[in-house]
Coordinates of C-alpha atoms in Angstrom, one line a residue:
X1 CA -13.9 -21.9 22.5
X2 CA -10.2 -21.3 23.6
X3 CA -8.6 -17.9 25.4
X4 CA -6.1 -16.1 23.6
X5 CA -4.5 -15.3 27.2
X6 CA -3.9 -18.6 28.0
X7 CA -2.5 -19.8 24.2
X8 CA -0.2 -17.1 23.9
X9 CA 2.7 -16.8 26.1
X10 CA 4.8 -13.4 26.7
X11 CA 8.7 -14.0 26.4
X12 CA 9.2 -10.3 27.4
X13 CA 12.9 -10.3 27.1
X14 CA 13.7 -12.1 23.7
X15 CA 11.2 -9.6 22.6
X16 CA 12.5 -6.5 23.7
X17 CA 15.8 -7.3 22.7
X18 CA 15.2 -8.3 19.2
X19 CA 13.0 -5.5 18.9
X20 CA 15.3 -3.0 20.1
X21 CA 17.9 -3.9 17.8
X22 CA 15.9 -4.0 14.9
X23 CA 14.7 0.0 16.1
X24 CA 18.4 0.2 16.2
X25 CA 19.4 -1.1 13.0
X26 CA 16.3 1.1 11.2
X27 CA 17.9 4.4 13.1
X28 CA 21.7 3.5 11.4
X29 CA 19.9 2.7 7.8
X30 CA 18.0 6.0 8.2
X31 CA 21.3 8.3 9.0
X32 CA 22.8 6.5 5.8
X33 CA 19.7 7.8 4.2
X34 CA 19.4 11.4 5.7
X35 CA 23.4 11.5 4.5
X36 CA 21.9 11.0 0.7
X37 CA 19.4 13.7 0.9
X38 CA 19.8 16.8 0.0
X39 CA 17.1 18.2 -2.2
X40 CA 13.2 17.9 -2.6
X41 CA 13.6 15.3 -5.1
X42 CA 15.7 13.2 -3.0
X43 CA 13.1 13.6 -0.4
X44 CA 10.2 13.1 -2.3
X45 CA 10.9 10.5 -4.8
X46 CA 14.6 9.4 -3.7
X47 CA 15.7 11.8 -7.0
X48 CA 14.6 9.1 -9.5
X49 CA 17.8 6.7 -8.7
X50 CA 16.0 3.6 -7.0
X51 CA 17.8 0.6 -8.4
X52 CA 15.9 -2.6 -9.2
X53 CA 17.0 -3.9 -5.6
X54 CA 15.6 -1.1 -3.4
X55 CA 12.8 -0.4 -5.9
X56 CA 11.5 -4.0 -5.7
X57 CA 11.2 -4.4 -2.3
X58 CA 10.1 -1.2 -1.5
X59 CA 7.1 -1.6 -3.4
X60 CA 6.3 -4.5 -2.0
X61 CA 6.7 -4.1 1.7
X62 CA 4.9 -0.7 1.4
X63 CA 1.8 -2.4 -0.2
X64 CA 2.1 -5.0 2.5
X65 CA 0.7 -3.7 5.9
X66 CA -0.3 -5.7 9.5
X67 CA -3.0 -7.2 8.0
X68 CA -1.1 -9.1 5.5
X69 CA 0.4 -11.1 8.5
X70 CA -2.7 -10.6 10.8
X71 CA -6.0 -10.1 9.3
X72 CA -5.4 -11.9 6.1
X73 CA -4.5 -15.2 7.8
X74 CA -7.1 -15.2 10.4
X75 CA -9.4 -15.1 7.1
X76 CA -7.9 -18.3 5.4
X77 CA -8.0 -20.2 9.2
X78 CA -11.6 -19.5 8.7
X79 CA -12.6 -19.6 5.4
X80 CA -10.0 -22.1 4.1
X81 CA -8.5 -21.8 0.8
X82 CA -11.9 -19.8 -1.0
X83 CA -10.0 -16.5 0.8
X84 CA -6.7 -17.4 0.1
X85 CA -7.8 -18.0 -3.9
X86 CA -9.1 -14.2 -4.1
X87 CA -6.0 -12.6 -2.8
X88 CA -3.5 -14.2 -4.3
X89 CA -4.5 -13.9 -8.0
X90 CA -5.2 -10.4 -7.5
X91 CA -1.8 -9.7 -6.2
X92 CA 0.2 -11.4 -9.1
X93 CA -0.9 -8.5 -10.7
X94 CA -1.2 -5.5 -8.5
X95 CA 2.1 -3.9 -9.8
X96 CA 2.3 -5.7 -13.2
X97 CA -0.9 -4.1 -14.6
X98 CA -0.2 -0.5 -13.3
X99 CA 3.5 -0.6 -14.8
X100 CA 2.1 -1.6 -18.3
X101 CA -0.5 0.8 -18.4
X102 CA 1.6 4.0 -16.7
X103 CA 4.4 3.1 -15.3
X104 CA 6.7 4.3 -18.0
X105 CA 4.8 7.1 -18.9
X106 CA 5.0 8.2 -14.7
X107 CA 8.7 7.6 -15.0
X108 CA 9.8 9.8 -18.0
X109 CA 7.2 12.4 -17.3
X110 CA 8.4 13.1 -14.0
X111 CA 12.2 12.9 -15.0
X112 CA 10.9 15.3 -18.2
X113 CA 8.4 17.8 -16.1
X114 CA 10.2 17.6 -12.5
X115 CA 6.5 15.3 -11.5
X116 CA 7.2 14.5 -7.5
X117 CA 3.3 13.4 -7.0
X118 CA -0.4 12.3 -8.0
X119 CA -1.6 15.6 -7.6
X120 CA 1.6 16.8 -9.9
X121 CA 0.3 14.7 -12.6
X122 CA -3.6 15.3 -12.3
X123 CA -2.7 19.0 -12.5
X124 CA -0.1 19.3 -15.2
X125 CA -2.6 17.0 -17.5
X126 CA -5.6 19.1 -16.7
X127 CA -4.1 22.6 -16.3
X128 CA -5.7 22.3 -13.1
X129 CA -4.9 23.8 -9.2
X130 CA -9.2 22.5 -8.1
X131 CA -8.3 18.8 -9.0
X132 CA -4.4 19.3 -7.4
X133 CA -5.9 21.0 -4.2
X134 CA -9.4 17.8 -4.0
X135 CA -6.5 15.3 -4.5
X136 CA -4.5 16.2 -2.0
X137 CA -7.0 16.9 0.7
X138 CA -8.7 13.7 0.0
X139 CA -5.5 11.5 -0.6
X140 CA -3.6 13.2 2.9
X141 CA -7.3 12.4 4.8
X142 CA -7.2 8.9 3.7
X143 CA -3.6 8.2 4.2
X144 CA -3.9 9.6 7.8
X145 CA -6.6 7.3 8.7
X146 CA -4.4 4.0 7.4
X147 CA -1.6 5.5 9.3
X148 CA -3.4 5.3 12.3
X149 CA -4.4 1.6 12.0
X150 CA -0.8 0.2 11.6
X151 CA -0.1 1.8 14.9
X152 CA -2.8 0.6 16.2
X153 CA -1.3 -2.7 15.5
X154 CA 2.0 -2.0 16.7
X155 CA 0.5 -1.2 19.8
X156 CA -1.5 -4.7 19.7
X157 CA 1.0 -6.5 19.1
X158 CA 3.2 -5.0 22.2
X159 CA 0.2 -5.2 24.9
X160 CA 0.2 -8.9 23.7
X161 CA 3.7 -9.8 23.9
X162 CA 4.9 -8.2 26.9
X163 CA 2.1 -6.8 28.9
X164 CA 2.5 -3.0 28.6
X165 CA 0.0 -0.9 27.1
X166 CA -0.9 -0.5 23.8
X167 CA -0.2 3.3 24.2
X168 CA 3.8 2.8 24.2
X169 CA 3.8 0.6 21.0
X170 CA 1.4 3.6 19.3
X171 CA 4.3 5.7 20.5
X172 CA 7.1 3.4 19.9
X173 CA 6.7 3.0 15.9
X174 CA 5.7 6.1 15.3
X175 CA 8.1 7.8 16.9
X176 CA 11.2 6.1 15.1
X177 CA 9.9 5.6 11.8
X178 CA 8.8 9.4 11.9
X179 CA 13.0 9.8 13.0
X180 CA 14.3 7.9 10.0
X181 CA 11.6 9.7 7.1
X182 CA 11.8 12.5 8.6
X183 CA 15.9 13.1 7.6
X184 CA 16.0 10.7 5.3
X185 CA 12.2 10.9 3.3
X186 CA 11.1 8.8 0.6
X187 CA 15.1 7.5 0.7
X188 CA 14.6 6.6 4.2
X189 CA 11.6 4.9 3.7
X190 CA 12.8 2.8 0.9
X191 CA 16.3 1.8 2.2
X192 CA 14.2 0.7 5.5
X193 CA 12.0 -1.3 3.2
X194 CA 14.6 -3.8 1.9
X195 CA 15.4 -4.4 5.9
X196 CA 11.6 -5.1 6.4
X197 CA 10.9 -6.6 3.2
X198 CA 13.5 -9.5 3.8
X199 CA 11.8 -10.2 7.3
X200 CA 8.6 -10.6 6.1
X201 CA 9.7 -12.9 3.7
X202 CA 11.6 -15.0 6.1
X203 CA 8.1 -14.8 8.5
X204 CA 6.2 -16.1 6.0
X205 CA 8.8 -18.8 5.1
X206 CA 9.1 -20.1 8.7
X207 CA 5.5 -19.8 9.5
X208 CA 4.9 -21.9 6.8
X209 CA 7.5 -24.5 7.3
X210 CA 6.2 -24.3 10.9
X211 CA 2.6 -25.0 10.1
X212 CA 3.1 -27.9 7.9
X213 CA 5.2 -29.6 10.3
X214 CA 2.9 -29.1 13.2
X215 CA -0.4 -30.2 11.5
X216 CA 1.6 -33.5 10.9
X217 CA 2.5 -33.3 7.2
X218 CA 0.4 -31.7 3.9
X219 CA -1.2 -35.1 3.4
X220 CA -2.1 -35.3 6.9
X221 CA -3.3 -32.0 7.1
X222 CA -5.3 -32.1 3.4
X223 CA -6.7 -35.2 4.8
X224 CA -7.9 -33.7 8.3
X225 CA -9.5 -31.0 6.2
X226 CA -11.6 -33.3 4.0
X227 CA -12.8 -34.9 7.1
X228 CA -13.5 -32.1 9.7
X229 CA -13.5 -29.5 7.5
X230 CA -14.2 -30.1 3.7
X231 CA -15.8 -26.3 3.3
X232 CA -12.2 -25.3 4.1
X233 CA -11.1 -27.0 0.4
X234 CA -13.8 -25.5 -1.7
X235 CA -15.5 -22.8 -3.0
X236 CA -17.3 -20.3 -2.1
X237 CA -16.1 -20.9 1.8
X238 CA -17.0 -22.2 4.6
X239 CA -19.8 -19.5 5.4
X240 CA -20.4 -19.0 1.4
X241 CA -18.0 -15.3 1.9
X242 CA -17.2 -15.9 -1.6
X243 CA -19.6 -15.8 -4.6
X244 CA -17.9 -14.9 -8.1
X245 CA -19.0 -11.8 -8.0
X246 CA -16.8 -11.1 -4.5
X247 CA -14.3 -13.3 -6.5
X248 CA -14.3 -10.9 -9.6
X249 CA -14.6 -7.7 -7.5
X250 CA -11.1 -8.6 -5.5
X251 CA -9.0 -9.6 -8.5
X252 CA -9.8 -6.7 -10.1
X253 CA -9.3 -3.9 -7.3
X254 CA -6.4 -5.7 -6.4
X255 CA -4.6 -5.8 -9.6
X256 CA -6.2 -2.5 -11.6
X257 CA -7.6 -0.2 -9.1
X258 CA -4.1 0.2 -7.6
X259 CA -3.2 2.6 -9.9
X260 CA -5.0 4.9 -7.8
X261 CA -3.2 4.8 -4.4
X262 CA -0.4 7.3 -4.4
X263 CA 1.8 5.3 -2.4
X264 CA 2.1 2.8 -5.4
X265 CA 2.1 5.8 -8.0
X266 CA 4.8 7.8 -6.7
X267 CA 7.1 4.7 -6.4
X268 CA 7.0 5.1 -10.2
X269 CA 8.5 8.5 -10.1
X270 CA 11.8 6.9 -8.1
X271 CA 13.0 4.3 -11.0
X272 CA 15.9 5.5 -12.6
X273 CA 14.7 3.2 -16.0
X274 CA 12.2 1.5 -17.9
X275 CA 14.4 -1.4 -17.5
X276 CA 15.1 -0.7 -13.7
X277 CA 11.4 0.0 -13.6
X278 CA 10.4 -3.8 -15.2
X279 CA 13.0 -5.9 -13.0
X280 CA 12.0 -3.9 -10.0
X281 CA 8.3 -4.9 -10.4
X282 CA 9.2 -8.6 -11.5
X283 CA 11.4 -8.4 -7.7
X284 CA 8.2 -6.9 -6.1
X285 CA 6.2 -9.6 -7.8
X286 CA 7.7 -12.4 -7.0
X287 CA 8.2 -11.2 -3.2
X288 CA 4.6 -10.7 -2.9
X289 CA 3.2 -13.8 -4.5
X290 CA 5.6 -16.0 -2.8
X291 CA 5.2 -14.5 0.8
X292 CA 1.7 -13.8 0.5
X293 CA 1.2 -17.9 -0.4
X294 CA 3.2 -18.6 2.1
X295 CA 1.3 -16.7 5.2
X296 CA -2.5 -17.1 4.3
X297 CA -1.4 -20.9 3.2
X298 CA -0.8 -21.2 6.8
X299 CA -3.5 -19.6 8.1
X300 CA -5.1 -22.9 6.1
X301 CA -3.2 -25.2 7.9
X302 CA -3.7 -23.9 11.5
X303 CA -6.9 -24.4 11.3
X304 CA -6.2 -28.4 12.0
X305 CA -4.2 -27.6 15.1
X306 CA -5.4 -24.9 16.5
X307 CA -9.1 -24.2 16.9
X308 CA -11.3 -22.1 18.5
X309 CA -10.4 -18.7 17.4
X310 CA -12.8 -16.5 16.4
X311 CA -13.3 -12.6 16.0
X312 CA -10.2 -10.7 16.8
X313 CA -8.6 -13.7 18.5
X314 CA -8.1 -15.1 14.8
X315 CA -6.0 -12.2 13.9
X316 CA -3.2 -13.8 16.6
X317 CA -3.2 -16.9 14.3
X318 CA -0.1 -16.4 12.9
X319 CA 2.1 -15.3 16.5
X320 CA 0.5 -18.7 17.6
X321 CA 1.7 -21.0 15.0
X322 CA 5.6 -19.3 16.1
X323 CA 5.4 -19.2 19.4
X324 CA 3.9 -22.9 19.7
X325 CA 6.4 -23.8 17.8
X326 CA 9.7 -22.2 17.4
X327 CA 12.3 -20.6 20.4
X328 CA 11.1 -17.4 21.9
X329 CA 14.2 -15.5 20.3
X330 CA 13.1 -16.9 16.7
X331 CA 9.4 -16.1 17.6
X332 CA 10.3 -13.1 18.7
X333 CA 12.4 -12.0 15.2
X334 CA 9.8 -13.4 13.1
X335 CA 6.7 -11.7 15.3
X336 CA 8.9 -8.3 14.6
X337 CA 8.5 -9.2 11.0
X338 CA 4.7 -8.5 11.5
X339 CA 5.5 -5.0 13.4
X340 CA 8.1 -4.1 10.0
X341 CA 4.7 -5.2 7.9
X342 CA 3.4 -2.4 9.5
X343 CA 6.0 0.2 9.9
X344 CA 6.7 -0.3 6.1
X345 CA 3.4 1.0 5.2
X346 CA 3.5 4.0 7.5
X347 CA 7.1 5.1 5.8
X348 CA 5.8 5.2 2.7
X349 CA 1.9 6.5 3.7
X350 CA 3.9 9.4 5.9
X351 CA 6.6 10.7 2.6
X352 CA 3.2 10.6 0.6
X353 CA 1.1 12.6 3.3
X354 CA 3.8 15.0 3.4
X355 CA 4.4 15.6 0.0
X356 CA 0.6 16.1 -0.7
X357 CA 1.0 18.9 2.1
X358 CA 3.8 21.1 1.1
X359 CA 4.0 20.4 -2.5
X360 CA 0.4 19.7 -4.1
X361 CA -1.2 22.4 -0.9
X362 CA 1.2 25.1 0.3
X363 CA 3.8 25.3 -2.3
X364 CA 1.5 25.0 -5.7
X365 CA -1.2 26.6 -4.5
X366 CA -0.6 29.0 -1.5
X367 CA 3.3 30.1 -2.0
X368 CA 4.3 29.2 -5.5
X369 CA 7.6 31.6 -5.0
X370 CA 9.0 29.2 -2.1
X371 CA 12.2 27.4 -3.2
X372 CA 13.2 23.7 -2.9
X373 CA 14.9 24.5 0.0
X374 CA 12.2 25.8 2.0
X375 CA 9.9 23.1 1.0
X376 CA 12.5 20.4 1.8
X377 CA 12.8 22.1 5.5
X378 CA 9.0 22.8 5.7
X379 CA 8.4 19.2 4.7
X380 CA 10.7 17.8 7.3
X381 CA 8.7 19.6 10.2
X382 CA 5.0 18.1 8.3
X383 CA 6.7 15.2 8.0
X384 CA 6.8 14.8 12.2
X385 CA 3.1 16.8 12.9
X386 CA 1.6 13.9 10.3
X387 CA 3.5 11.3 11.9
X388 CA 2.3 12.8 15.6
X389 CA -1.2 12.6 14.3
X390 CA -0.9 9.6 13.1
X391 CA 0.4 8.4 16.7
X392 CA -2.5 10.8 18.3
X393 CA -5.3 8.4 16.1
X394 CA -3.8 5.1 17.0
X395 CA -3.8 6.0 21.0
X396 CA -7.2 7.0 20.6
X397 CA -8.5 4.8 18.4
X398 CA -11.6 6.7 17.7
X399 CA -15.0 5.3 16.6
X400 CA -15.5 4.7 13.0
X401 CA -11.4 5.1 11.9
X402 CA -11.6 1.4 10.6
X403 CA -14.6 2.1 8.5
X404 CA -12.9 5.5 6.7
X405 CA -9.9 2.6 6.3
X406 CA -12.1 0.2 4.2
X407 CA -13.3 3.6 2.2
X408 CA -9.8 4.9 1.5
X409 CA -9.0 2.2 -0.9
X410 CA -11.8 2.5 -2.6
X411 CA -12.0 6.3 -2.7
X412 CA -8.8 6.9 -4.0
X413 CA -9.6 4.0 -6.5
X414 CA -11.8 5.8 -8.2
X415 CA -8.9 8.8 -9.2
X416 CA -8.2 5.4 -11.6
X417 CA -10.7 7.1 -14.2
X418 CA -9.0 10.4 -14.4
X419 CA -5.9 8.9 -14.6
X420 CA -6.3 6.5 -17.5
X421 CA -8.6 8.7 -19.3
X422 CA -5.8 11.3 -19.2
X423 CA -3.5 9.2 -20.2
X424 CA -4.9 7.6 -22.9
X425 CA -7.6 10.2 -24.4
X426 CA -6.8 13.5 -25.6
X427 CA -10.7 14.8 -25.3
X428 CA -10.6 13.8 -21.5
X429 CA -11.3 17.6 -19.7
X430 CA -10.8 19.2 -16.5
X431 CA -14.2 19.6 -15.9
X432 CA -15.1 16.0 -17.0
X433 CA -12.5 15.2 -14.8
X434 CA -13.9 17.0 -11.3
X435 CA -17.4 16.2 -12.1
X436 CA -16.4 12.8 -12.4
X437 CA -14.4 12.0 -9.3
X438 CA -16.8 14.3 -7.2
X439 CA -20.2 11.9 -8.4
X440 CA -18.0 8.6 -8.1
X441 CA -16.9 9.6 -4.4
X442 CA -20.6 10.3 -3.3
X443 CA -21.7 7.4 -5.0
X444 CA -19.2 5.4 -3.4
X445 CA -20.3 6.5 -0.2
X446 CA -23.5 6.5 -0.3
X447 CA -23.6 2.9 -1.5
X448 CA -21.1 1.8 0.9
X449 CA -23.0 3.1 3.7
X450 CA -26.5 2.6 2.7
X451 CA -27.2 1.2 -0.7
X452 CA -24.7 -1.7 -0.7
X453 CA -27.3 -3.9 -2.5
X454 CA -27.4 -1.9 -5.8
X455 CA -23.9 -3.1 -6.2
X456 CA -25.5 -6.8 -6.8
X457 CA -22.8 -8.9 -5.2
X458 CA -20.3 -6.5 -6.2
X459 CA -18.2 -4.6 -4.3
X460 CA -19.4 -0.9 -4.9
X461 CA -15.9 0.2 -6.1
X462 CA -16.5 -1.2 -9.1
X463 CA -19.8 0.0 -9.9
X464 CA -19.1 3.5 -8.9
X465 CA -16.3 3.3 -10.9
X466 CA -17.9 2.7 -14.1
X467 CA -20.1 5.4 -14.2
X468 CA -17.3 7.8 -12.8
X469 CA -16.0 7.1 -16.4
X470 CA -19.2 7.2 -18.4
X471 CA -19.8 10.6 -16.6
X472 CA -16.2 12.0 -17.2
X473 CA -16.6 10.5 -21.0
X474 CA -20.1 12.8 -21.0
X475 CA -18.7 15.8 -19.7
X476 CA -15.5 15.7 -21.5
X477 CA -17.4 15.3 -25.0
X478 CA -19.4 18.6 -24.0
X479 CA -16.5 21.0 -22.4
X480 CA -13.0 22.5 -23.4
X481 CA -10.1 20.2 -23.4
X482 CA -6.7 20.8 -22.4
X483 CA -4.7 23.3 -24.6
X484 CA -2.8 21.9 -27.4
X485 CA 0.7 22.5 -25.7
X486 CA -0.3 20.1 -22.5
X487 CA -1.9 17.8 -24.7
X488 CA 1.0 18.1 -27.0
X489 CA 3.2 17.3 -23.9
X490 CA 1.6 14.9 -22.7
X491 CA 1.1 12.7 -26.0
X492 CA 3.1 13.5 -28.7
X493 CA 6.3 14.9 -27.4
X494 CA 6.3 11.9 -24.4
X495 CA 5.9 9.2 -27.3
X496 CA 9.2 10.4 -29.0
X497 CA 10.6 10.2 -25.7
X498 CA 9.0 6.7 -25.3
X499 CA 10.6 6.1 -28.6
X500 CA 14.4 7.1 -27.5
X501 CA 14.2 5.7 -24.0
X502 CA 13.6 2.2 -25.9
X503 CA 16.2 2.5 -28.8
X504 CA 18.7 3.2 -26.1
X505 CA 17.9 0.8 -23.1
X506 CA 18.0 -2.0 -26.3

């Protein structure tokens, strides 16, 4: 067994420099930002003018959170290349498959019906203020509690680097990425994520490079493996973690089940383009895949060089391999790649949270007079009390916030079955619709929490799914469905937009 304490090594200066001038250069990109906003749109949704560029990266350094640089790597060290074969796959198509099945309808309906949200869309298609007002509760709830946990990190990764406490990097981050989305919102948070996106690419890069050389070479290192370790090269793991139905369960949450998390979903509402829309996921793509080879890959190859981590210790895997390896300064730059992992997803959780407040909850359903104005100003002042609740969660770390994390992916996942249905089938009701979500998220629960086994290997989110469909299918079949100007809105007069849009971007 080794101790963490005595592998890692605080550089407390190289750190707080680098760190403080990354906080710095965040501050000047969010005034540029705060300069380009000036209505709810622009706050919300960046006023549908993302560029390929901004749009690419943006989507994926908000999908990526501390856990692609922490968690996810101290999985591969232990499980070999089993774990990293389920995530990877799965992210090659985690923004594909939701831009081919309603990504350019998102786009052009929220261009076409001024759509800023999930909940917009769930209510405009089911004439609806119950399912806007369940969304939004839920979705803000959930969001919260992964807010939390990437401060939680930042405050980690702080205590572990320079010997304060964990309360000041809680503070730190949430403090100055509340700053920069607070003036600058969803414009902010995406002009920060090109910043953040590049340095997690350059992590993963050098972390890489880094590992490879220290374990003496691939060969070397495949070769050490096969004879210490040959679990580490095969399937299902070293501890047997992954059966094919794990295998099949990841893939497909990964790559379909997306399509519910209103992070992702409202990034659809920012392309200015189909076109802009396609190369900006192709960017995304690509940055994901590659990076997210890259880290876990290494995760692989630490586990010839370093040994003896287990539990939380394996999460440090990654600061390890750079600080064993590389110059405190470029340790130090790289390891603030992890923190931007994190900050990343809070920028874009917070602009959601905060739209699902003012817009989907006060505006649409308590004040439906206000004007843009108002809710751009009353967003602005949610936008810090999230953001100071989110700081409030991380400090204190309460019992059971990691487990509501591991639900909030799959509880939003299953808003995937109102979604598509909606999309896609013009009998699909409002009341199919609430019963549906409402018996997949006790279902979900409940076999989360205490019937895991009827899932059969599974993970429950798929299960729970399915019959969230075959109920809504049921219900829909034997109540009213939407009136024939929504539907005709919504399917008829969008296709002939469909149509234009693609004779003029040819």
């Amino acid at each position: 067994m080794s101790d963490l304490s005595q592998m890692l090594r605080p550089e407390p200066l190289p750190f707080y420099t680098v760190l403080v001038l990354f906080l710095v250069l965040l501050g000047v990109i969010g005034w540029r930002a705060a300069r380009a906003t000036h209505s709810l749109s622009d706050f919300l949704v960046m006023g549908g003018k993302a560029g390929a560029l901004v749009g690419g990266f943006a989507w994926f350094a908000s999908q990526y959170s501390m856990s692609t640089f922490m968690g996810v790597p101290a999985m591969t060290y232990g499980t070999g290349f089993a774990g990293m074969s389920i995530s990877v796959p799965g992210l090659a198509f985690s923004m594909i498959v939701p831009m081919l099945l309603v990504g350019r309808k998102l786009m052009l309906m929220g261009k076409r019906y001024n759509l800023m949200t999930m909940s917009d869309y769930l209510a405009d298609r089911y004439e609806s203020d119950a399912i806007r007002g369940i969304h939004a509760v839920m979705m803000v709830i959930f969001l919260l509690a992964m807010m939390g946990a990437q401060t939680v990190g930042a405050g980690v990764i702080l205590n572990t680097f320079t010997g304060l406490p964990e309360w000041i990097g809680v503070v730190v981050m949430g403090v100055v990425v509340i700053l920069y989305c607070m003036t600058g919102g969803m414009t902010g948070a995406m002009m920060t994520d090109v910043l953040q996106g590049m340095l997690m690419v350059a992590t993963a890069i050098v972390t890489f490079w880094v590992s490879v050389h220290a374990g003496g070479g691939m060969e070397a290192i495949t070769a050490k493996l096969a004879d210490t370790m040959p679990s580490h090269l095969s399937h299902p793991g070293t501890k047997g973690d992954f059966p094919w139905q794990t295998y099949v369960s990841m893939i497909v949450m990964w790559s379909f089940f997306t399509i519910g998390q209103p992070t992702l979903f409202t990034k659809f509402f920012t392309m200015n383009s189909y076109r802009t829309m396609f190369r900006a996921v192709i960017l995304g793509t690509m940055g994901m895949l590659f990076s997210a080879t890259l880290i876990e890959w290494s995760g692989v190859n630490a586990a010839t060089f370093i040994h003896g981590l287990t539990g939380k210790d394996a999460d440090f895997i990654v600061p390890l391999i750079l600080q064993q390896n590389v110059s405190p300064w470029i340790s130090a730059l790289l390891i603030t790649g992890i923190v931007s992992a994190g900050m990343s997803t809070i920028s874009a959780l917070l602009v959601v949270s905060t739209g699902g407040i003012t817009r989907d909850i006060y505006q649409n359903l308590f004040n439906p007079g206000a004007t843009q104005r108002q809710i751009l100003a009353l967003s602005r002042w949610f936008t810090i009390l999230v953001g100071i609740a989110a700081v409030v969660i991380g400090i204190m770390k309460p019992a059971g916030i990691f487990s509501l994390i591991r639900f909030a992916f799959g509880g939003l996942g299953i808003w995937v079955a109102p979604v598509i249905l909606g999309m896609y089938w013009r009998r699909a009701s409002r009341t199919g619709a609430i019963c549906a979500v409402i018996v997949g998220e006790l279902l979900f629960v409940a076999m989360k929490l205490w019937f895991p086994g009827v899932a059969m290997g599974f993970d429950p989110l798929i299960i729970c799914w399915a019959i969230t469909m075959l109920v809504m299918i049921a219900v829909s079949l034997c109540t009213r469905s939407a009136t024939p100007e929504t539907l005709w809105r919504h399917f008829d007069a969008l296709k002939a937009c469909v149509t234009r849009r693609q004779q003029q971007e040819r």
